[in-house]
Every structure is written in structure tokens, then in C-alpha cells.
Coordinates of C-alpha atoms in Angstrom, one line a residue:
M1 CA 146.8 134.7 73.4
P2 CA 145.3 131.5 72.7
P3 CA 142.1 130.4 74.3
L4 CA 143.6 127.7 76.6
Q5 CA 146.2 129.9 78.2
F6 CA 143.5 132.7 78.9
R7 CA 141.3 130.2 80.6
R8 CA 144.4 129.2 82.5
A9 CA 145.5 132.7 83.4
V10 CA 141.8 133.4 84.8
T11 CA 141.5 130.1 86.4
A12 CA 145.1 131.0 88.2
L13 CA 143.6 134.4 88.9
S14 CA 140.7 133.4 90.5
G15 CA 141.9 130.3 92.2
R16 CA 144.7 132.2 94.2
C17 CA 143.1 135.3 94.4
R18 CA 140.9 136.0 97.2
W19 CA 139.7 139.6 97.4
P20 CA 140.4 142.0 99.1
R21 CA 143.7 140.8 100.0
P22 CA 146.4 142.9 98.2
P23 CA 148.0 141.3 95.2
G24 CA 151.2 139.6 95.8
L25 CA 154.2 139.0 93.9
G26 CA 153.1 135.9 92.1
T27 CA 150.1 138.1 91.2
A28 CA 151.8 141.1 89.5
L29 CA 154.0 138.6 87.7
L30 CA 150.6 136.8 86.3
A31 CA 149.2 140.1 85.6
A32 CA 152.7 141.4 83.7
R33 CA 152.3 138.3 81.8
I34 CA 148.7 138.7 80.8
L35 CA 149.6 142.2 79.6
V36 CA 152.6 141.1 77.9
A37 CA 150.5 138.3 76.1
F38 CA 147.9 140.8 74.7
A39 CA 150.3 143.6 74.1
L40 CA 152.9 141.4 72.0
P41 CA 151.1 140.3 68.9
P42 CA 150.2 143.6 67.8
I43 CA 153.4 144.6 67.9
V44 CA 154.9 141.7 66.2
F45 CA 152.3 142.0 63.6
A46 CA 152.8 145.6 62.8
H47 CA 156.4 145.1 62.5
E48 CA 155.8 142.1 60.0
S49 CA 153.5 144.3 58.1
H50 CA 155.9 147.5 57.6
P51 CA 159.0 146.6 56.2
S52 CA 161.9 148.3 57.9
Q53 CA 163.5 149.1 54.5
P54 CA 160.9 150.8 52.1
A55 CA 161.4 149.8 48.4
A56 CA 163.6 151.8 46.4
L57 CA 162.3 155.3 46.1
S58 CA 162.3 156.9 42.9
T59 CA 164.0 159.9 41.8
E60 CA 161.1 162.0 42.2
E61 CA 160.1 160.6 45.8
S62 CA 163.3 161.1 47.1
A63 CA 163.8 164.7 45.9
F64 CA 160.1 165.6 47.8
L65 CA 161.2 163.9 50.6
Q66 CA 164.6 165.7 50.8
E67 CA 162.9 169.2 50.1
N68 CA 160.5 168.3 52.9
D69 CA 162.8 167.5 55.2
S70 CA 164.9 170.5 54.6
A71 CA 161.6 172.8 54.7
M72 CA 160.5 170.9 58.5
T73 CA 164.1 171.6 59.9
R74 CA 164.0 175.0 58.8
M75 CA 160.9 175.5 60.2
M76 CA 161.5 173.8 63.5
N77 CA 164.9 175.9 63.5
D78 CA 163.4 179.1 62.9
M79 CA 160.3 178.6 65.4
A80 CA 163.4 178.6 68.2
A81 CA 163.0 181.9 68.6
K82 CA 164.7 183.7 71.8
P83 CA 162.0 184.8 74.0
T84 CA 161.6 188.9 74.0
G85 CA 160.0 189.1 77.1
D86 CA 157.1 190.4 75.0
I87 CA 154.3 187.8 74.5
D88 CA 153.0 189.1 71.4
R89 CA 156.1 189.4 69.6
D90 CA 157.4 186.1 70.7
F91 CA 154.0 184.4 69.1
V92 CA 154.8 186.2 66.1
A93 CA 158.2 185.2 65.9
M94 CA 157.6 181.5 66.4
M95 CA 154.0 181.1 64.3
S96 CA 155.4 183.4 61.5
P97 CA 158.1 180.3 60.9
H98 CA 155.6 177.7 61.4
H99 CA 153.2 179.6 58.7
Q100 CA 156.1 179.7 56.6
G101 CA 157.0 176.0 56.9
A102 CA 153.1 175.6 55.7
I103 CA 154.1 177.6 52.5
D104 CA 157.0 175.7 52.1
M105 CA 155.5 172.2 52.1
A106 CA 152.5 173.3 49.8
V107 CA 155.0 174.3 47.4
I108 CA 156.7 170.8 47.3
E109 CA 153.2 169.4 46.7
L110 CA 153.1 172.0 44.1
R111 CA 156.0 171.0 42.3
Y112 CA 155.8 167.3 43.1
G113 CA 152.2 166.2 44.0
K114 CA 149.7 164.8 41.1
N115 CA 146.3 165.2 43.0
E116 CA 144.5 168.3 41.7
Q117 CA 142.1 168.2 44.8
L118 CA 145.4 168.2 47.1
R119 CA 147.3 171.1 44.7
R120 CA 144.3 173.6 45.1
I121 CA 144.5 173.0 48.8
A122 CA 148.0 173.7 48.5
Q123 CA 147.6 176.8 46.5
E124 CA 144.9 177.8 49.3
I125 CA 147.3 177.1 52.3
I126 CA 150.1 179.6 50.2
V127 CA 147.4 182.4 50.1
D128 CA 145.9 182.1 53.5
Q129 CA 149.1 181.5 55.4
M130 CA 151.1 184.6 53.6
Q131 CA 148.0 186.7 55.0
E132 CA 148.0 185.5 58.3
I133 CA 151.8 186.1 58.4
A134 CA 150.9 189.5 56.9
A135 CA 148.2 189.9 59.8
M136 CA 150.2 189.1 62.5
K137 CA 153.2 191.2 61.9
L138 CA 150.9 194.3 61.3
A139 CA 149.3 193.5 64.5
I140 CA 152.7 194.1 66.4
G141 CA 153.4 197.1 63.7
E142 CA 156.0 195.3 61.4
P143 CA 155.3 195.9 57.9
A144 CA 153.2 193.2 56.5
T145 CA 154.7 193.3 52.8
D146 CA 157.9 191.6 51.7
A147 CA 159.8 192.3 48.4
T148 CA 160.3 188.3 48.3
P149 CA 158.2 187.1 45.0
A150 CA 155.5 184.5 45.6
P151 CA 156.9 181.4 46.5
T152 CA 155.7 179.3 43.3
Q153 CA 157.5 182.3 41.2
P154 CA 161.2 182.0 40.2
Q155 CA 163.7 183.7 43.0
S156 CA 165.7 185.3 40.4
V157 CA 163.2 187.6 38.4
P158 CA 160.7 190.0 39.9
I159 CA 156.9 188.9 39.3
A160 CA 155.8 192.3 38.0
T161 CA 158.0 192.8 35.1
V162 CA 157.5 189.1 33.6
H163 CA 155.1 187.1 31.6
H164 CA 155.2 183.4 31.0
H165 CA 153.2 182.3 27.6
Q166 CA 154.0 178.7 27.0
G167 CA 157.8 178.8 27.7
M168 CA 158.6 182.3 26.3
Q169 CA 159.3 185.2 28.9
M170 CA 158.4 188.8 28.0
D171 CA 160.0 191.5 29.7
M172 CA 157.3 194.2 30.5
S173 CA 159.3 196.9 32.2
T174 CA 160.2 198.9 29.2
G175 CA 157.0 200.8 29.3
M176 CA 154.7 198.5 27.8
K177 CA 152.8 198.1 31.6
K178 CA 149.3 199.5 31.7

């Protein structure tokens, strides 16, 4: 609000209002105008500084956003567990997908992220969240282990039988394991 308009508004308020008279319609309108005058510039400037259409996304960024959106949608859908009447089981039923969502997002960071510090944090998130899911399941008497491979490993090949060496896969299931 320009200084001149502000002074006029203050003068109008001080000249017309005699306290403790309750504010009338004119005072309420003036107060609304002042609020709009102060609130409008930040909204306009914020809109101008953030274009509504982002620049063209790279293929990698598009894939990242699509996978992240899918992980978030899956997490939110899975968290909408139907109450069973057992608060502890309901808690685990809602928290497990929440933790799995964190795992899924961390895997996506490992897949697309470049920042080594964030990649290390993502690895820690995967380990920590898997441990918490296991601990919660154990606390309610469910088995903690799952037969699924670690989230960063290929889904089709069991982890215990494959060793990766610079693009080579070696099957260790024929009695070569120690």
C-alpha cells in the first residue's frame, strides 16, 4: 500500500472512530480494504514469481515425478485401513504403509538422485523403516520377515543366490555358497 493511501486510511480511522463506539459498516469496510491492500501484493508477487506452467521437464524428472506420485498414491490408499476394533493392530495397519511409502520414496531417490549425502540418507531410511515395520509386526504377534527382496534389488531374482560383479551375474545356488 502506498504511504499516502496508508496515511489517509489511518486519518480516516482516527477521525471517524470515537472509542469505545462499536465499529459500524463504514469502519468494517475500511478495515476490509486495509486487509486486502496488505494481503494482495504478496499474493500477486508470489504468483508472478512462480509460473503456473513449469519449464519442460526432462525425461528423468518426469519419470521421477511419476514414480513418486505412484508411491504416494499407493501409500495413501494403503493407509486407509478399515478399523478392526484393535487399536494396536489398526496402528500397525496404518503405519506400515506409511513406512513403506518412505522406503519407496527413498528407492526412487536412489534411482534418480545425484546428491551423495541424500543418497546415503535414503539408504538409511530404507534400513530404518524396514526395521520399524518388522518391530511393529512383532509387537502385535505377526511374523516380521517377508520373503520380498530388498527394495533396491531386482524383484525377479532371489538375493541370496545372485552376486553382481561389474555387470556379471553369478548363480551361487549350486553348492558354491559357504
